[in-house]
PDB file of C-alpha atoms in Angstrom:
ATOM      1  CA  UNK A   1      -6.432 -76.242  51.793  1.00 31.00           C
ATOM      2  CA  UNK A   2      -6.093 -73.798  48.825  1.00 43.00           C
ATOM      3  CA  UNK A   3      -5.534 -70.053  50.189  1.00 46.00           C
ATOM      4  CA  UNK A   4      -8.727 -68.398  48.384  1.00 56.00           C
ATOM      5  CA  UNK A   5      -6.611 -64.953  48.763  1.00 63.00           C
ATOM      6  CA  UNK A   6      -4.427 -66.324  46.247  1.00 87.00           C
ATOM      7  CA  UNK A   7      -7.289 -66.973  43.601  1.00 95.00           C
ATOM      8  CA  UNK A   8      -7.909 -64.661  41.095  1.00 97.00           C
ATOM      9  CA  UNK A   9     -11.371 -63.712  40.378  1.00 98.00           C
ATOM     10  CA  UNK A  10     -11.640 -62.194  36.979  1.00 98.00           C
ATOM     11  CA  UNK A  11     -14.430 -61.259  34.416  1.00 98.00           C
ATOM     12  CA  UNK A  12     -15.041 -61.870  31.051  1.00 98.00           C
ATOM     13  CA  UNK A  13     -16.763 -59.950  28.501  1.00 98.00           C
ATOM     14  CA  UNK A  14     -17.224 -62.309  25.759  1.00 96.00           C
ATOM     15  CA  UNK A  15     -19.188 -60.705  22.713  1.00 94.00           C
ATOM     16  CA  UNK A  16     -21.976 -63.894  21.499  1.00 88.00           C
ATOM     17  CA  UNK A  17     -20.690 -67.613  21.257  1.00 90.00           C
ATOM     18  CA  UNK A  18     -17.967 -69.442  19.764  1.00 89.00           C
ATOM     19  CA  UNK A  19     -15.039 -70.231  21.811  1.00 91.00           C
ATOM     20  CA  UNK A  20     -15.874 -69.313  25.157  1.00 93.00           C
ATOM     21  CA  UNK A  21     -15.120 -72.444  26.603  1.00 95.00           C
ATOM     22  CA  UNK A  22     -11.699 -71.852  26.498  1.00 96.00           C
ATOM     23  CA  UNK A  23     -12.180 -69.555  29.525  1.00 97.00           C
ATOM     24  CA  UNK A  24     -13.254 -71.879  32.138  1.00 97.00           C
ATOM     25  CA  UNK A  25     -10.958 -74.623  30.514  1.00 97.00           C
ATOM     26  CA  UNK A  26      -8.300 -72.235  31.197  1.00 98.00           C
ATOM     27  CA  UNK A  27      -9.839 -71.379  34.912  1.00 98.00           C
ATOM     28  CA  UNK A  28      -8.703 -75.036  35.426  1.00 97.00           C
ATOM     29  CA  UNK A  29      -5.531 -75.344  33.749  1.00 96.00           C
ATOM     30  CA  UNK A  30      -3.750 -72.548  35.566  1.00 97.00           C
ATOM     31  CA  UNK A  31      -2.647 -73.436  39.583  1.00 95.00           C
ATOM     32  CA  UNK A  32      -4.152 -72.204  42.082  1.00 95.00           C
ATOM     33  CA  UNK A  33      -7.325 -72.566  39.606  1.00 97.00           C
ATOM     34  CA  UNK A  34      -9.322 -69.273  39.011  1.00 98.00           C
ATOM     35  CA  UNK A  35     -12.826 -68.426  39.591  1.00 98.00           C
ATOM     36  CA  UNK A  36     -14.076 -66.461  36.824  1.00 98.00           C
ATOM     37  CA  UNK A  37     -17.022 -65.074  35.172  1.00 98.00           C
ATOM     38  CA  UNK A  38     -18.018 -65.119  31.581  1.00 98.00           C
ATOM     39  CA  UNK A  39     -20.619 -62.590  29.967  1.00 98.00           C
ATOM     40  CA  UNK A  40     -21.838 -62.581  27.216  1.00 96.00           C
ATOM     41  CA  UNK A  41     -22.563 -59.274  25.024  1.00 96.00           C
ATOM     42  CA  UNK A  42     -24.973 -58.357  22.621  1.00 90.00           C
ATOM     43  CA  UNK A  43     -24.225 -57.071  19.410  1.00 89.00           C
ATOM     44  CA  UNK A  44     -26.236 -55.855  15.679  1.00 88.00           C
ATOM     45  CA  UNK A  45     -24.451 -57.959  13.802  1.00 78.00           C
ATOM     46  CA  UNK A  46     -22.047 -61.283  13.888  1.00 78.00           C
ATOM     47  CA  UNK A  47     -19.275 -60.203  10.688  1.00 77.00           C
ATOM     48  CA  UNK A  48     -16.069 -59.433  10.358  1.00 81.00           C
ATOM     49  CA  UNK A  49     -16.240 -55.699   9.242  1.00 89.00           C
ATOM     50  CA  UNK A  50     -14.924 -52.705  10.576  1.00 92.00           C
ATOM     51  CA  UNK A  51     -18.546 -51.280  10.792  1.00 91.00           C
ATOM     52  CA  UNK A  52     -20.043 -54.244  12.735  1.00 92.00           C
ATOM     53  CA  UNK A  53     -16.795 -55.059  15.086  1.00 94.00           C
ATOM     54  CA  UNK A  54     -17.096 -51.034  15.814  1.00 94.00           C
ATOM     55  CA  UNK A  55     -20.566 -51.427  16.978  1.00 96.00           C
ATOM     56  CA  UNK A  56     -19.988 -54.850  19.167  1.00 94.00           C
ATOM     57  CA  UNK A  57     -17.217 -53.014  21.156  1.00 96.00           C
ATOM     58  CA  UNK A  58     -18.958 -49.563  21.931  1.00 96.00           C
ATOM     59  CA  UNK A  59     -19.346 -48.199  25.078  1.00 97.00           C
ATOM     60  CA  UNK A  60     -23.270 -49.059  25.503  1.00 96.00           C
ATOM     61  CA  UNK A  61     -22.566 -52.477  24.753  1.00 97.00           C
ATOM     62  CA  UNK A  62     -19.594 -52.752  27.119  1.00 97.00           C
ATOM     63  CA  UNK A  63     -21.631 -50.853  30.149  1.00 98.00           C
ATOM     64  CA  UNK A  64     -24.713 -53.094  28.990  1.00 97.00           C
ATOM     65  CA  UNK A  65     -22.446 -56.166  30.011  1.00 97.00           C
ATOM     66  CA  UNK A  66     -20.959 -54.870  32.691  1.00 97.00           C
ATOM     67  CA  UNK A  67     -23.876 -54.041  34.771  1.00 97.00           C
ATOM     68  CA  UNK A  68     -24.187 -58.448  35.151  1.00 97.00           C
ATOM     69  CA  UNK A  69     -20.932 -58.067  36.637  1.00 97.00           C
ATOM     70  CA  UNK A  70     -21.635 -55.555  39.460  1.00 95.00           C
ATOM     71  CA  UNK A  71     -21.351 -56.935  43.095  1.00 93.00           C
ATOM     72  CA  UNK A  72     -19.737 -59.986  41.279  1.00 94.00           C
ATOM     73  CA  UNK A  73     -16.680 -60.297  43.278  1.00 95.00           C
ATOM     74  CA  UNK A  74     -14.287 -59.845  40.152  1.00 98.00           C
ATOM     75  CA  UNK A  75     -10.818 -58.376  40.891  1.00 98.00           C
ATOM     76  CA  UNK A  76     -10.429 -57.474  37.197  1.00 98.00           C
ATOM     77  CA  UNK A  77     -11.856 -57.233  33.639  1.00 98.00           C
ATOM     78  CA  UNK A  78     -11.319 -58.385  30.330  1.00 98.00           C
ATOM     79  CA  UNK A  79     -13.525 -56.993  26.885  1.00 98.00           C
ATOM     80  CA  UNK A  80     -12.472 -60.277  24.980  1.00 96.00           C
ATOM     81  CA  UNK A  81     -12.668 -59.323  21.274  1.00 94.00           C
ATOM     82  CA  UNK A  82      -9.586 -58.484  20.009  1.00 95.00           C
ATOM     83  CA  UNK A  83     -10.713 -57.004  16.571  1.00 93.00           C
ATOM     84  CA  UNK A  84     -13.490 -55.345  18.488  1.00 95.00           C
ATOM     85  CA  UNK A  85     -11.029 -53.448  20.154  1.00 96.00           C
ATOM     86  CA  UNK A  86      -8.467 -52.872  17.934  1.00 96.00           C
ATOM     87  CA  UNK A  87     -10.704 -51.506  14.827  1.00 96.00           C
ATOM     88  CA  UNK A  88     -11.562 -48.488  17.113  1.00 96.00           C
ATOM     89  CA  UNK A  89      -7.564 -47.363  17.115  1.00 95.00           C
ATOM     90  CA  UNK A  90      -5.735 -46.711  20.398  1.00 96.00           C
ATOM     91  CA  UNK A  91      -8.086 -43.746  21.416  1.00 96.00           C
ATOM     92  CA  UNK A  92     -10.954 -46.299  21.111  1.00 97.00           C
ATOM     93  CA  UNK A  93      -9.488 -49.063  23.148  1.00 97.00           C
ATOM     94  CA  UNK A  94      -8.275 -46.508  26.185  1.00 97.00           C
ATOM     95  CA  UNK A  95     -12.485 -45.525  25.502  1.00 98.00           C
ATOM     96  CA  UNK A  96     -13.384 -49.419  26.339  1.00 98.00           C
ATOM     97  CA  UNK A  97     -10.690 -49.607  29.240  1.00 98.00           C
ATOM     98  CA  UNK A  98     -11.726 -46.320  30.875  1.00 98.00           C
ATOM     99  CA  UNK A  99     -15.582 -47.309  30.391  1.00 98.00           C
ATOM    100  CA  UNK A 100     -15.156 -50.613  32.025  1.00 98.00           C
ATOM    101  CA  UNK A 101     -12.784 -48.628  34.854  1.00 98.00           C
ATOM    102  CA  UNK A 102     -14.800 -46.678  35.597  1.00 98.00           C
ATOM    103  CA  UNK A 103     -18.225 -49.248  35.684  1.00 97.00           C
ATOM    104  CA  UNK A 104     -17.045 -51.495  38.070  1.00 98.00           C
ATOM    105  CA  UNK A 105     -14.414 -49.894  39.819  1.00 97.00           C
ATOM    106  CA  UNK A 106     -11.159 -52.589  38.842  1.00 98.00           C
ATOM    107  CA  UNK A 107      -8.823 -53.001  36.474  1.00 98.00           C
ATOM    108  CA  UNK A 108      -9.982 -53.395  32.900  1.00 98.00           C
ATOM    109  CA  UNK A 109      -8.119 -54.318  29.544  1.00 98.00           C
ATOM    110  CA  UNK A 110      -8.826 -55.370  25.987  1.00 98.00           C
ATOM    111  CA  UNK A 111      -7.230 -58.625  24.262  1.00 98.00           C
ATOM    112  CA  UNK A 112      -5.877 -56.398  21.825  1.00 97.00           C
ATOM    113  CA  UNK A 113      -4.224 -54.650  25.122  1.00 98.00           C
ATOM    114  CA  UNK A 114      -3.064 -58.331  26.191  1.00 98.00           C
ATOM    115  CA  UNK A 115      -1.596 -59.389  22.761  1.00 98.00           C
ATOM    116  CA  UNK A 116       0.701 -55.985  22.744  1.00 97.00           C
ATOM    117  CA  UNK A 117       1.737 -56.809  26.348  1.00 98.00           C
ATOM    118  CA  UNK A 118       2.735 -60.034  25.579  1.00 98.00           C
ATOM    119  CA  UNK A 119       4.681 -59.869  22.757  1.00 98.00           C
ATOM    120  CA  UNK A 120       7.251 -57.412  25.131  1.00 97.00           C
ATOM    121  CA  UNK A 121       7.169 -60.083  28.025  1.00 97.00           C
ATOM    122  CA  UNK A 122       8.239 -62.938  25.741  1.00 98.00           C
ATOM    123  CA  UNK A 123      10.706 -60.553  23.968  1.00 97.00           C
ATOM    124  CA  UNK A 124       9.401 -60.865  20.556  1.00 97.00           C
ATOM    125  CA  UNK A 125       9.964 -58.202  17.989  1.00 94.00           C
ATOM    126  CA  UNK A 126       8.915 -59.876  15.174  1.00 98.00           C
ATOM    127  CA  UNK A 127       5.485 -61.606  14.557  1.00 98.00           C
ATOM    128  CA  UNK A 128       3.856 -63.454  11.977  1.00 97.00           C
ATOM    129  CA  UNK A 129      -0.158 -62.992  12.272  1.00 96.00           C
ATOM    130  CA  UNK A 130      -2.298 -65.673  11.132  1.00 92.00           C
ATOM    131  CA  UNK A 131      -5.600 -64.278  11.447  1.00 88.00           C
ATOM    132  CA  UNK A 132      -9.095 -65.496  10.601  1.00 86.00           C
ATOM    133  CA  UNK A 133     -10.255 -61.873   9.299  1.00 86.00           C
ATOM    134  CA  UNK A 134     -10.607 -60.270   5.914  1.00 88.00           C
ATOM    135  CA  UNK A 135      -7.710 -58.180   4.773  1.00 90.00           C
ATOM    136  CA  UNK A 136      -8.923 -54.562   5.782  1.00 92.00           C
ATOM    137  CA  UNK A 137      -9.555 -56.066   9.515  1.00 92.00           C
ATOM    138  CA  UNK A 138      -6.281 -57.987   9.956  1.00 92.00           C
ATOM    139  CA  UNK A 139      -4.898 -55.117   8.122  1.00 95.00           C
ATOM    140  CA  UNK A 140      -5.647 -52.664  11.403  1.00 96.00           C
ATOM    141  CA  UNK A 141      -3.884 -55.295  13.644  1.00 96.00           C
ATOM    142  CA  UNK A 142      -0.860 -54.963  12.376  1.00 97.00           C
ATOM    143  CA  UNK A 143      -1.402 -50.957  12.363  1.00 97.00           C
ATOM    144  CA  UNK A 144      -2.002 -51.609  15.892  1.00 97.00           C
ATOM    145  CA  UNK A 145       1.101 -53.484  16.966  1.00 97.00           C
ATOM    146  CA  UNK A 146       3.515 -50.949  14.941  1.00 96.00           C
ATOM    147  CA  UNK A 147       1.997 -48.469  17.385  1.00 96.00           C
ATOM    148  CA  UNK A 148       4.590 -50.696  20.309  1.00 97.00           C
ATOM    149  CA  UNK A 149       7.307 -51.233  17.489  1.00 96.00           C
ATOM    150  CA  UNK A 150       6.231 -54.467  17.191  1.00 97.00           C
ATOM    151  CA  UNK A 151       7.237 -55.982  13.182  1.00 98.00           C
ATOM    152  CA  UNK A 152       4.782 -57.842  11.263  1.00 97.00           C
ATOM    153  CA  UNK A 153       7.041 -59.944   8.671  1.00 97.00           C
ATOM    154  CA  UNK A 154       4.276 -61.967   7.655  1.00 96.00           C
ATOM    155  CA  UNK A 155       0.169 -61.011   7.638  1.00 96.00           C
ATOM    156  CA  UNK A 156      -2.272 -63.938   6.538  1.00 88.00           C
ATOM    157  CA  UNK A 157      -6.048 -63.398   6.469  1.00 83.00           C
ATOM    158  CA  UNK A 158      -7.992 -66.040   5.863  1.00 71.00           C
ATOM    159  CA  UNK A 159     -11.414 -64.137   5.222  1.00 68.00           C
ATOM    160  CA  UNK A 160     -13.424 -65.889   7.669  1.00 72.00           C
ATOM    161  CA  UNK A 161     -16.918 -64.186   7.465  1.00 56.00           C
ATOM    162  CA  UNK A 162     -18.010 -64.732  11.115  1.00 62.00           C
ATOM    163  CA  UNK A 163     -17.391 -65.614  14.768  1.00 60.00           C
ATOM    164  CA  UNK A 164     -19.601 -68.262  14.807  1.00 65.00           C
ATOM    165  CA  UNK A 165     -17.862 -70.017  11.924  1.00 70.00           C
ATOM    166  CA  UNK A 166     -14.725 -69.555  13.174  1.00 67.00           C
ATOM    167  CA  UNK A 167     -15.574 -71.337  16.662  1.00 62.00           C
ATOM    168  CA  UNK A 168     -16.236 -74.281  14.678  1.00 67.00           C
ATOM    169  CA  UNK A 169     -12.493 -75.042  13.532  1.00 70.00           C
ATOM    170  CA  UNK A 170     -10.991 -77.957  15.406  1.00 70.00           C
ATOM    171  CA  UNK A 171      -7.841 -78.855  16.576  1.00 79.00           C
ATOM    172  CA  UNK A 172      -6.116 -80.013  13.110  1.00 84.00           C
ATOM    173  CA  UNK A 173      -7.589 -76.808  11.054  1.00 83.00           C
ATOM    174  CA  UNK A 174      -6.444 -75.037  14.050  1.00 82.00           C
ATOM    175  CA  UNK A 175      -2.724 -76.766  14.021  1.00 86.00           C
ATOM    176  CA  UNK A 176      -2.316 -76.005  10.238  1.00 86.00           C
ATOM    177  CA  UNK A 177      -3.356 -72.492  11.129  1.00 82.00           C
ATOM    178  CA  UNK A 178      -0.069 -71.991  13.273  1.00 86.00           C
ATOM    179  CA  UNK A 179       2.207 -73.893  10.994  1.00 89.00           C
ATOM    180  CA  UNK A 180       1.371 -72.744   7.448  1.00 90.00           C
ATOM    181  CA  UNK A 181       1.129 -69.178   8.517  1.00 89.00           C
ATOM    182  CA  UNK A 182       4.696 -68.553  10.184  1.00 94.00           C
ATOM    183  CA  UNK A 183       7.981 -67.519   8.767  1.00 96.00           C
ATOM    184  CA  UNK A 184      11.273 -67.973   9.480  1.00 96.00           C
ATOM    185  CA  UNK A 185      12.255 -63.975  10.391  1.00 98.00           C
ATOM    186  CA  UNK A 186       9.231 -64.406  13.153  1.00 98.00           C
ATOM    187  CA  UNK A 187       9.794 -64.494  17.018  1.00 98.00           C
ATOM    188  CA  UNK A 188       6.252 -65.963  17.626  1.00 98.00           C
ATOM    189  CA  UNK A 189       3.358 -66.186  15.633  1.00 97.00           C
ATOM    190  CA  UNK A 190      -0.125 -64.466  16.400  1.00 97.00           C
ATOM    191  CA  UNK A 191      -3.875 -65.863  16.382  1.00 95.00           C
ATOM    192  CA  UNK A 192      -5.523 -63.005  17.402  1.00 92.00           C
ATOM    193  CA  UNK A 193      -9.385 -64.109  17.104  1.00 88.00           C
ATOM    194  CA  UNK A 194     -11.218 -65.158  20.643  1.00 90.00           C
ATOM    195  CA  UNK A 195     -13.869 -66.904  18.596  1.00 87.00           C
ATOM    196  CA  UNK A 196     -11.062 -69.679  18.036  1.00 88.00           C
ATOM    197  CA  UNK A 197     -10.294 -72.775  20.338  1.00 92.00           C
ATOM    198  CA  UNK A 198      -7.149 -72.955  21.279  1.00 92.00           C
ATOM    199  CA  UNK A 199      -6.955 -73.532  25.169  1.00 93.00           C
ATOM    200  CA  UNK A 200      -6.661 -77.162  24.732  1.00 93.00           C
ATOM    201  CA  UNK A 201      -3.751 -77.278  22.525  1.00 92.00           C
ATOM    202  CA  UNK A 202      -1.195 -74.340  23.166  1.00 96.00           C
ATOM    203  CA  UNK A 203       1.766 -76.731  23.669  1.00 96.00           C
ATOM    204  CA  UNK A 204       0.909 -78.262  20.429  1.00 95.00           C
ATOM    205  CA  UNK A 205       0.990 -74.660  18.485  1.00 95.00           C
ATOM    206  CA  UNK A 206       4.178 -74.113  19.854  1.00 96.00           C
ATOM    207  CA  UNK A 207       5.358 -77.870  18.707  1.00 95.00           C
ATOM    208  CA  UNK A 208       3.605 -77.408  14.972  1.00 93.00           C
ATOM    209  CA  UNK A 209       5.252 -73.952  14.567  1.00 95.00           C
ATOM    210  CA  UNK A 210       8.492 -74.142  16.031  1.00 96.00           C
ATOM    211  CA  UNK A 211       7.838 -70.999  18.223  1.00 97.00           C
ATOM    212  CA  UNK A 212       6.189 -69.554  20.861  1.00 97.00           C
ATOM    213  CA  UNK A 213       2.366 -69.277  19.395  1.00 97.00           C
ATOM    214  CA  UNK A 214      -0.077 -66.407  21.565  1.00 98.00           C
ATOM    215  CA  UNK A 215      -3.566 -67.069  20.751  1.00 96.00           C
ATOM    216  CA  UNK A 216      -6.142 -64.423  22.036  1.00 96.00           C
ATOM    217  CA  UNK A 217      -7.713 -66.284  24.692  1.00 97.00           C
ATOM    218  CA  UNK A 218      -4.727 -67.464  26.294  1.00 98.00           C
ATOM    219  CA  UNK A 219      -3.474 -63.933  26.323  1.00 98.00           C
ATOM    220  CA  UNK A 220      -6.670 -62.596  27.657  1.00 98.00           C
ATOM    221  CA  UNK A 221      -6.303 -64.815  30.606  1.00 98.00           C
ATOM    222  CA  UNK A 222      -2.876 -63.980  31.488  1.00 98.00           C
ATOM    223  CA  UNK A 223      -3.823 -60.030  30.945  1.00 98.00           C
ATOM    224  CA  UNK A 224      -6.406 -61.244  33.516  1.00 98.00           C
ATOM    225  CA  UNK A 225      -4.114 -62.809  35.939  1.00 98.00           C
ATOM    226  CA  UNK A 226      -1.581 -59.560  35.466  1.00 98.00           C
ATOM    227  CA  UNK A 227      -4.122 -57.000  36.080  1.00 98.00           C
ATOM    228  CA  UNK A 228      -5.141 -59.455  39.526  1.00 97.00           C
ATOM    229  CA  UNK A 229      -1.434 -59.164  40.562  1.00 96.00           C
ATOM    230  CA  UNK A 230      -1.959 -63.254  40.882  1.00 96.00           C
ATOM    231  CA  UNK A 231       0.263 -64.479  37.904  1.00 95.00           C
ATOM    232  CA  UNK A 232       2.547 -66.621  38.474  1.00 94.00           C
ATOM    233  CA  UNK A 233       4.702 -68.711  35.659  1.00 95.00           C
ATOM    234  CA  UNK A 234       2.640 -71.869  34.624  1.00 95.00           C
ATOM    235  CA  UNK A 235       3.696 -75.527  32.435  1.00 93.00           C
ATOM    236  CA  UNK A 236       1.658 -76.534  29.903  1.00 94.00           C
ATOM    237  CA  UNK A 237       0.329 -73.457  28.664  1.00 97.00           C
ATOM    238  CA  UNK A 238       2.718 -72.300  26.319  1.00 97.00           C
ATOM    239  CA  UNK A 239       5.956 -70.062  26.044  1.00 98.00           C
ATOM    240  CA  UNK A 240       3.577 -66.585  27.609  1.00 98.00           C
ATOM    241  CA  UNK A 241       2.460 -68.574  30.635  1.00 98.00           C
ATOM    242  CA  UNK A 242       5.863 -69.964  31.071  1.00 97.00           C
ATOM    243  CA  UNK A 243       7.606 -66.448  31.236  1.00 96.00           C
ATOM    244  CA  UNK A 244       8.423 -64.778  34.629  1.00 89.00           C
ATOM    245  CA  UNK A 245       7.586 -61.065  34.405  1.00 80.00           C
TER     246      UNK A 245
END
């Protein structure tokens, strides 16, 4: 019988709907499996724009979610928008983490957070970002990672206009995504949007690109499993899950 002291029991804030299926697809894939909850947030507007990601990741809107997970159980939390974290700057983000903190009383991160931590534990100093964003979004991920001397050597924005839109690219689109945006100088390459799918095919990134690939639900997880103290190194999901801290 599975030891339920070993389970991690994380939460999810998950701004809307697009690719939130990866979470509990994920929940499954890891060993022992997690228990997890997804919420999802409210927000003004669904765009890819520094004014609209700003408003999605404010503190009301974080507190607003938080309150479903009260009493939940959760040993951890996660505020899954990575460009709703990272467009507020590193004062913003410690903002989010201290608001969640201090809500419900466990661990919180960002995925923007998760995506700087992971690039140290798979020893990458170079990245290549293929991101779904306009130019002036992706542009303030990049600004982000030189903040942990992290080098971009290649930034691709593919001006993707929404969330919801950006849910619906399948495995192939998502495939190409890896492969046509990486470059040779690059350690691993970077899909920072949790609006895309990628749970299901993480080995395959790595395959179609050469390279470790860290997609921003994956890492979200694992920062879940981290800030649990209940990761472990796991097969099948990629070169992150793989990696003993």
């Amino acid at each position: 019988m599975e030891n339920n002291g070993y389970v991690a029991h994380i939460g999810f804030l998950y701004p809307g709907h697009a690719a939130e299926d990866d979470y509990p697809r994920l929940a499954r894939m890891v060993h022992p499996a997690a228990d997890i909850r997804v919420i999802h947030t409210n927000f003004t507007a669904d765009a890819h724009t520094v004014e609209a990601l700003t408003e999605m990741g404010s503190p009301p809107r974080l507190i607003e979610g938080a309150a479903r997970l009260r009493d939940s159980g959760i040993e951890a939390v996660l505020w899954t928008s990575t460009s709703a974290s990272f467009v507020r700057g590193l004062d913003g983000i410690r903002e989010q983490i201290d608001t969640l903190e201090k809500a419900l009383q466990v661990p919180a991160s960002t995925t923007a957070m998760a995506f700087a931590r992971a690039v140290t534990a798979i020893d990458a100093r170079k990245v290549a970002i293929a991101a779904t964003y306009p130019d002036d979004v992706a542009a303030l991920f990049q600004s982000f990672l030189e903040h942990f001397d992290i080098e971009v050597v290649r930034l691709a924005s593919h001006g993707i206009a929404t969330a919801a839109e950006a849910g619906l690219l399948g495995r192939d689109a998502v495939l190409r995504f890896a492969s046509e945006n990486n470059h040779p100088d690059a350690d691993a390459v970077l899909i920072p949007d949790t609006a895309l799918h990628s749970a299901s095919w993480l080995e395959e990134l790595e395959t179609a690109a050469g390279k470790p690939v860290l997609t921003a639900n994956q890492v979200s997880f694992w920062e879940g499993l981290r800030l649990c103290g209940k990761l472990t190194p796991q097969q099948g999901l990629g070169t992150l899950f793989a990696t003993e801290l």
